[in-house]
Tab-separated table of C-alpha atoms in Angstrom:
chain	number	residue	atom	x	y	z
A	1	MET	CA	28.064	-40.624	-9.660
A	2	PRO	CA	24.546	-39.206	-10.211
A	3	GLN	CA	24.115	-37.236	-13.416
A	4	GLN	CA	23.921	-33.488	-12.922
A	5	GLY	CA	22.256	-30.976	-15.219
A	6	LEU	CA	22.580	-27.239	-15.599
A	7	GLY	CA	20.048	-24.608	-16.503
A	8	SER	CA	18.959	-21.053	-15.842
A	9	GLY	CA	15.876	-19.433	-14.379
A	10	VAL	CA	13.906	-16.245	-13.782
A	11	ILE	CA	12.858	-14.996	-10.334
A	12	TYR	CA	9.125	-14.410	-10.711
A	13	SER	CA	8.181	-13.261	-7.207
A	14	SER	CA	10.059	-11.904	-4.202
A	15	ASP	CA	8.975	-14.814	-1.984
A	16	GLY	CA	11.092	-17.317	-3.900
A	17	VAL	CA	9.061	-18.419	-6.944
A	18	ILE	CA	11.337	-19.149	-9.924
A	19	LEU	CA	10.437	-19.910	-13.535
A	20	THR	CA	12.528	-22.316	-15.642
A	21	ASN	CA	12.189	-24.993	-18.328
A	22	ALA	CA	10.490	-28.281	-17.484
A	23	HIS	CA	13.300	-30.207	-19.190
A	24	VAL	CA	15.862	-28.580	-16.862
A	25	VAL	CA	14.337	-30.243	-13.774
A	26	ALA	CA	12.756	-33.332	-15.371
A	27	GLY	CA	13.761	-36.494	-13.517
A	28	SER	CA	15.688	-34.593	-10.839
A	29	SER	CA	15.607	-35.953	-7.298
A	30	ARG	CA	17.259	-32.785	-5.995
A	31	VAL	CA	17.252	-29.238	-7.359
A	32	LYS	CA	19.646	-26.517	-6.235
A	33	VAL	CA	19.359	-22.840	-7.175
A	34	THR	CA	22.270	-20.380	-7.159
A	35	LEU	CA	21.118	-16.790	-6.634
A	36	PRO	CA	22.818	-13.683	-8.078
A	37	ASP	CA	24.324	-12.930	-4.650
A	38	GLY	CA	26.074	-16.309	-4.657
A	39	ARG	CA	23.796	-18.148	-2.239
A	40	SER	CA	23.110	-21.756	-3.183
A	41	LEU	CA	19.734	-23.007	-1.945
A	42	PRO	CA	17.663	-26.186	-2.262
A	43	ALA	CA	14.493	-25.715	-4.301
A	44	GLY	CA	11.184	-27.526	-4.498
A	45	VAL	CA	9.280	-28.065	-7.748
A	46	ILE	CA	5.792	-26.585	-7.371
A	47	GLY	CA	4.661	-27.938	-10.725
A	48	ALA	CA	5.515	-28.314	-14.409
A	49	GLU	CA	3.906	-28.361	-17.848
A	50	PRO	CA	6.194	-30.452	-20.077
A	51	ALA	CA	3.982	-29.701	-23.094
A	52	GLN	CA	4.955	-26.033	-22.725
A	53	ASP	CA	8.443	-26.856	-21.364
A	54	LEU	CA	7.913	-24.684	-18.282
A	55	ALA	CA	8.269	-25.432	-14.569
A	56	ILE	CA	7.815	-23.444	-11.367
A	57	LEU	CA	10.284	-23.796	-8.487
A	58	ARG	CA	10.378	-22.263	-5.050
A	59	VAL	CA	13.167	-21.556	-2.589
A	60	GLY	CA	12.685	-20.824	1.082
A	61	VAL	CA	13.766	-17.180	1.130
A	62	LYS	CA	11.973	-13.878	0.722
A	63	GLY	CA	12.916	-10.386	-0.407
A	64	LEU	CA	14.426	-11.495	-3.727
A	65	PRO	CA	14.811	-9.102	-6.684
A	66	VAL	CA	12.092	-9.796	-9.238
A	67	ALA	CA	12.235	-9.841	-13.037
A	68	GLN	CA	9.531	-7.940	-14.914
A	69	LEU	CA	7.732	-10.054	-17.504
A	70	SER	CA	6.490	-8.106	-20.526
A	71	THR	CA	3.456	-8.974	-22.625
A	72	ALA	CA	4.029	-6.126	-25.104
A	73	PRO	CA	3.947	-7.245	-28.766
A	74	LEU	CA	7.346	-8.094	-30.255
A	75	ARG	CA	8.597	-7.058	-33.691
A	76	VAL	CA	10.890	-8.923	-36.048
A	77	GLY	CA	14.269	-7.180	-35.918
A	78	GLN	CA	13.784	-6.020	-32.323
A	79	LEU	CA	16.956	-6.159	-30.204
A	80	VAL	CA	16.991	-8.823	-27.474
A	81	VAL	CA	19.497	-10.128	-24.928
A	82	ALA	CA	19.798	-13.633	-23.440
A	83	ILE	CA	21.123	-14.074	-19.895
A	84	GLY	CA	22.030	-17.472	-18.543
A	85	ASN	CA	24.426	-20.137	-17.392
A	86	PRO	CA	25.830	-21.755	-20.575
A	87	TYR	CA	28.207	-24.608	-19.771
A	88	GLY	CA	28.249	-23.407	-16.151
A	89	LEU	CA	29.525	-19.914	-17.033
A	90	ASP	CA	27.327	-17.906	-14.665
A	91	PHE	CA	25.479	-14.776	-15.792
A	92	THR	CA	26.659	-14.847	-19.412
A	93	VAL	CA	25.032	-12.165	-21.603
A	94	THR	CA	24.605	-12.497	-25.382
A	95	SER	CA	22.655	-10.306	-27.802
A	96	GLY	CA	20.835	-10.488	-31.106
A	97	VAL	CA	17.467	-9.772	-32.657
A	98	VAL	CA	14.028	-11.319	-32.920
A	99	SER	CA	14.388	-13.299	-36.150
A	100	ALA	CA	10.783	-14.505	-36.424
A	101	LEU	CA	7.612	-15.034	-34.404
A	102	GLU	CA	5.059	-17.847	-34.081
A	103	ARG	CA	7.548	-20.609	-34.793
A	104	SER	CA	6.849	-24.277	-33.965
A	105	LEU	CA	9.386	-26.855	-32.802
A	106	PRO	CA	8.760	-30.624	-32.473
A	107	LEU	CA	9.120	-32.099	-28.978
A	108	THR	CA	8.074	-35.665	-29.768
A	109	ARG	CA	6.320	-37.386	-32.629
A	110	ASP	CA	2.983	-36.234	-31.201
A	111	GLN	CA	3.898	-32.961	-29.484
A	112	LYS	CA	5.425	-29.656	-30.466
A	113	LEU	CA	6.153	-26.300	-28.873
A	114	GLU	CA	4.183	-23.547	-30.555
A	115	HIS	CA	4.124	-19.727	-30.724
A	116	LEU	CA	7.891	-19.570	-30.129
A	117	ILE	CA	10.171	-16.575	-30.572
A	118	GLN	CA	13.044	-17.295	-32.960
A	119	THR	CA	16.270	-15.386	-32.307
A	120	ASP	CA	19.854	-15.295	-33.549
A	121	THR	CA	21.059	-14.485	-30.028
A	122	PRO	CA	23.789	-17.043	-29.190
A	123	ILE	CA	22.205	-19.710	-26.984
A	124	ASN	CA	24.032	-22.739	-25.609
A	125	PRO	CA	23.332	-25.682	-23.269
A	126	GLY	CA	22.782	-24.218	-19.808
A	127	ASN	CA	20.892	-21.185	-21.136
A	128	SER	CA	17.648	-23.182	-20.949
A	129	GLY	CA	15.109	-21.568	-18.632
A	130	GLY	CA	16.857	-18.204	-18.591
A	131	PRO	CA	15.407	-14.869	-19.669
A	132	LEU	CA	15.311	-13.314	-23.110
A	133	VAL	CA	14.966	-9.587	-22.415
A	134	ASP	CA	14.314	-6.421	-24.417
A	135	VAL	CA	16.415	-3.246	-24.262
A	136	GLN	CA	14.364	-2.062	-21.251
A	137	GLY	CA	15.394	-5.191	-19.341
A	138	ARG	CA	11.899	-6.700	-19.433
A	139	VAL	CA	11.607	-10.457	-19.867
A	140	VAL	CA	9.932	-11.137	-23.219
A	141	GLY	CA	10.626	-14.869	-23.322
A	142	ILE	CA	12.090	-17.922	-21.595
A	143	THR	CA	14.956	-19.483	-23.529
A	144	THR	CA	14.108	-23.072	-24.364
A	145	ALA	CA	15.960	-24.664	-27.285
A	146	ILE	CA	18.458	-24.562	-30.116
A	147	LEU	CA	18.637	-26.637	-33.269
A	148	PRO	CA	21.602	-29.020	-33.051
A	149	TYR	CA	24.441	-28.253	-35.487
A	150	ALA	CA	22.736	-25.017	-36.586
A	151	GLN	CA	24.090	-21.537	-35.941
A	152	GLY	CA	21.974	-18.496	-35.140
A	153	LEU	CA	18.799	-20.502	-34.525
A	154	GLY	CA	17.553	-20.212	-30.957
A	155	PHE	CA	14.037	-20.281	-29.552
A	156	ALA	CA	12.228	-18.837	-26.543
A	157	ILE	CA	8.773	-19.273	-25.021
A	158	PRO	CA	6.888	-15.940	-25.000
A	159	SER	CA	6.175	-14.327	-21.630
A	160	THR	CA	2.463	-14.406	-22.458
A	161	THR	CA	2.638	-18.216	-22.516
A	162	ALA	CA	4.623	-18.186	-19.269
A	163	TYR	CA	1.924	-16.131	-17.541
A	164	ASP	CA	-0.740	-18.646	-18.610
A	165	VAL	CA	1.316	-21.603	-17.383
A	166	ILE	CA	2.067	-19.935	-14.037
A	167	ALA	CA	-1.662	-19.367	-13.509
A	168	ARG	CA	-2.517	-22.988	-14.351
A	169	ILE	CA	0.218	-24.473	-12.180
A	170	SER	CA	-0.734	-22.232	-9.263
A	171	GLU	CA	-4.345	-23.359	-9.540
A	172	GLN	CA	-3.956	-27.038	-10.422
A	173	HIS	CA	-0.680	-28.116	-8.863
A	174	GLN	CA	-0.747	-26.514	-5.423
A	175	GLN	CA	1.613	-28.456	-3.151
A	176	GLY	CA	1.595	-27.109	0.330
A	177	LEU	CA	0.464	-27.855	3.812
A	178	SER	CA	-2.419	-26.043	5.338
A	179	ARG	CA	-0.977	-24.249	8.317
A	180	GLY	CA	-2.904	-26.502	10.667
A	181	ALA	CA	-1.308	-27.804	13.847
A	182	LEU	CA	2.220	-26.599	13.037
A	183	GLY	CA	1.562	-23.275	11.317
A	184	ILE	CA	3.673	-24.038	8.242
A	185	SER	CA	3.500	-24.584	4.501
A	186	GLY	CA	6.096	-26.590	2.603
A	187	LEU	CA	7.236	-28.560	-0.438
A	188	ASP	CA	8.949	-31.893	-1.059
A	189	ILE	CA	12.704	-31.460	-1.517
A	190	GLY	CA	15.716	-33.721	-2.046
A	191	ILE	CA	18.771	-33.625	0.217
A	192	ASP	CA	22.121	-33.415	-1.562
A	193	GLU	CA	24.592	-36.277	-1.192
A	194	GLY	CA	27.279	-34.187	0.512
A	195	THR	CA	24.918	-33.067	3.278
A	196	ARG	CA	23.663	-36.622	3.764
A	197	ARG	CA	27.191	-37.953	4.219
A	198	GLN	CA	28.322	-35.111	6.465
A	199	GLN	CA	25.256	-35.312	8.708
A	200	GLN	CA	25.029	-39.129	8.508
A	201	LEU	CA	21.468	-39.092	7.199
A	202	ALA	CA	19.836	-42.178	5.726
A	203	GLN	CA	16.885	-40.434	4.105
A	204	ARG	CA	17.186	-38.704	0.749
A	205	SER	CA	14.411	-36.123	1.050
A	206	GLY	CA	12.430	-33.967	3.449
A	207	VAL	CA	10.009	-31.026	3.513
A	208	LEU	CA	11.267	-27.510	2.772
A	209	LEU	CA	9.486	-24.878	4.881
A	210	LEU	CA	8.208	-22.126	2.604
A	211	GLU	CA	6.191	-20.279	5.212
A	212	VAL	CA	6.183	-20.250	9.003
A	213	ALA	CA	3.160	-18.434	10.413
A	214	PRO	CA	4.034	-15.822	13.083
A	215	GLY	CA	2.844	-17.003	16.475
A	216	GLY	CA	2.244	-20.564	15.264
A	217	ALA	CA	3.613	-23.712	16.878
A	218	ALA	CA	6.593	-23.948	14.510
A	219	ALA	CA	7.500	-20.268	14.923
A	220	GLN	CA	7.353	-20.558	18.712
A	221	ALA	CA	9.842	-23.438	18.478
A	222	ASN	CA	12.157	-21.243	16.353
A	223	LEU	CA	11.626	-23.108	13.087
A	224	ARG	CA	12.240	-20.812	10.109
A	225	THR	CA	11.527	-20.468	6.416
A	226	GLY	CA	14.185	-22.487	4.559
A	227	ASP	CA	14.521	-25.211	7.213
A	228	ILE	CA	14.109	-28.786	5.935
A	229	LEU	CA	12.021	-31.070	8.165
A	230	LEU	CA	13.450	-34.592	8.528
A	231	SER	CA	11.439	-36.329	11.248
A	232	MET	CA	8.874	-35.831	13.995
A	233	SER	CA	9.125	-37.890	17.181
A	234	ALA	CA	11.353	-40.397	15.317
A	235	HIS	CA	8.875	-40.712	12.407
A	236	PRO	CA	10.670	-39.928	9.102
A	237	VAL	CA	9.197	-37.044	7.107
A	238	GLU	CA	10.362	-37.557	3.517
A	239	ASN	CA	7.611	-35.603	1.753
A	240	VAL	CA	4.481	-33.542	2.299
A	241	ASN	CA	2.178	-36.579	2.278
A	242	ALA	CA	4.298	-38.312	4.924
A	243	LEU	CA	4.224	-35.153	7.055
A	244	ARG	CA	0.434	-35.000	6.856
A	245	LYS	CA	0.185	-38.631	8.019
A	246	VAL	CA	2.658	-38.139	10.864
A	247	VAL	CA	0.858	-34.998	12.066
A	248	GLN	CA	-2.430	-36.888	12.046
A	249	ALA	CA	-0.932	-39.856	13.916
A	250	LEU	CA	0.723	-37.681	16.571
A	251	ARG	CA	-2.127	-35.231	17.093
A	252	GLU	CA	-2.966	-36.468	20.579
A	253	LYS	CA	0.647	-36.988	21.715
A	254	GLY	CA	1.372	-33.499	23.097
A	255	ALA	CA	4.851	-32.115	22.401
A	256	TRP	CA	6.783	-33.450	19.385
A	257	ARG	CA	10.540	-33.671	18.893
A	258	VAL	CA	11.242	-32.303	15.414
A	259	SER	CA	14.532	-32.929	13.587
A	260	PHE	CA	15.480	-30.639	10.710
A	261	LEU	CA	18.313	-29.246	8.592
A	262	ARG	CA	19.367	-25.600	8.739
A	263	ASP	CA	22.321	-24.345	6.701
A	264	GLY	CA	23.313	-27.962	6.043
A	265	ARG	CA	23.459	-28.952	9.725
A	266	SER	CA	21.129	-31.247	11.664
A	267	ARG	CA	19.199	-29.696	14.538
A	268	SER	CA	16.186	-30.547	16.679
A	269	VAL	CA	13.548	-28.669	18.659
A	270	THR	CA	10.452	-29.471	20.670
A	271	VAL	CA	7.184	-28.310	19.102
A	272	THR	CA	3.873	-28.113	20.937
A	273	PRO	CA	1.176	-28.289	18.224
A	274	THR	CA	-2.023	-26.313	18.080
A	275	ILE	CA	-4.740	-28.958	18.245
């Protein structure tokens, strides 16, 4: 059985951008996000900075409640609260204080996390990537690590660092389709084993639609944000690069038969591209 990991995250923008730790999603072929309202959605990894232990995910929904990140200076002794998913116990809240600032923590022999917040707030496996918040509910840090066998020693990445990483990932690691012939943008995404068995799918991945332009070819065919493209005119679409190649190859072919997943079920529509 494939190994599964647990972590937490912070909703950064209402159109589905989520902040978490890089180590939470490292090596994952499929990522699934459970929202506060109970919905469980596939997520694509926009980018990651392992050196800062931060990653940016995106789910194909809009109108999400957004956390407020604070860049206000912290003080030692300030009250803070950690919210997360320790050992799979959803939305667990623990409290403590800022124990110290500007701590460093080794990652490897040659790398270390720097400028960390140290806290005595109880933090456990599964809290990683979740918010550390102040008494106003503002996110002051992203929970990242504990020292094994130590009590009352937890660490979080400051929100100021998170802002910098988000800006760099957005600029340097853009993964999306230009709207082009279909009028969509999307991300690579894995397909969970249960859905593959139920729908008798051979392929393990597809393209999650993050945006469907109003009036575009995809929208006119009733494709929606959150759909997962599987194939076009019998050509498998396992990632964004494959989709680009298929679109280019089929440009002169007229209407395309597009297979996709919606709510875990296979569907198909005919799309007439804008050439």
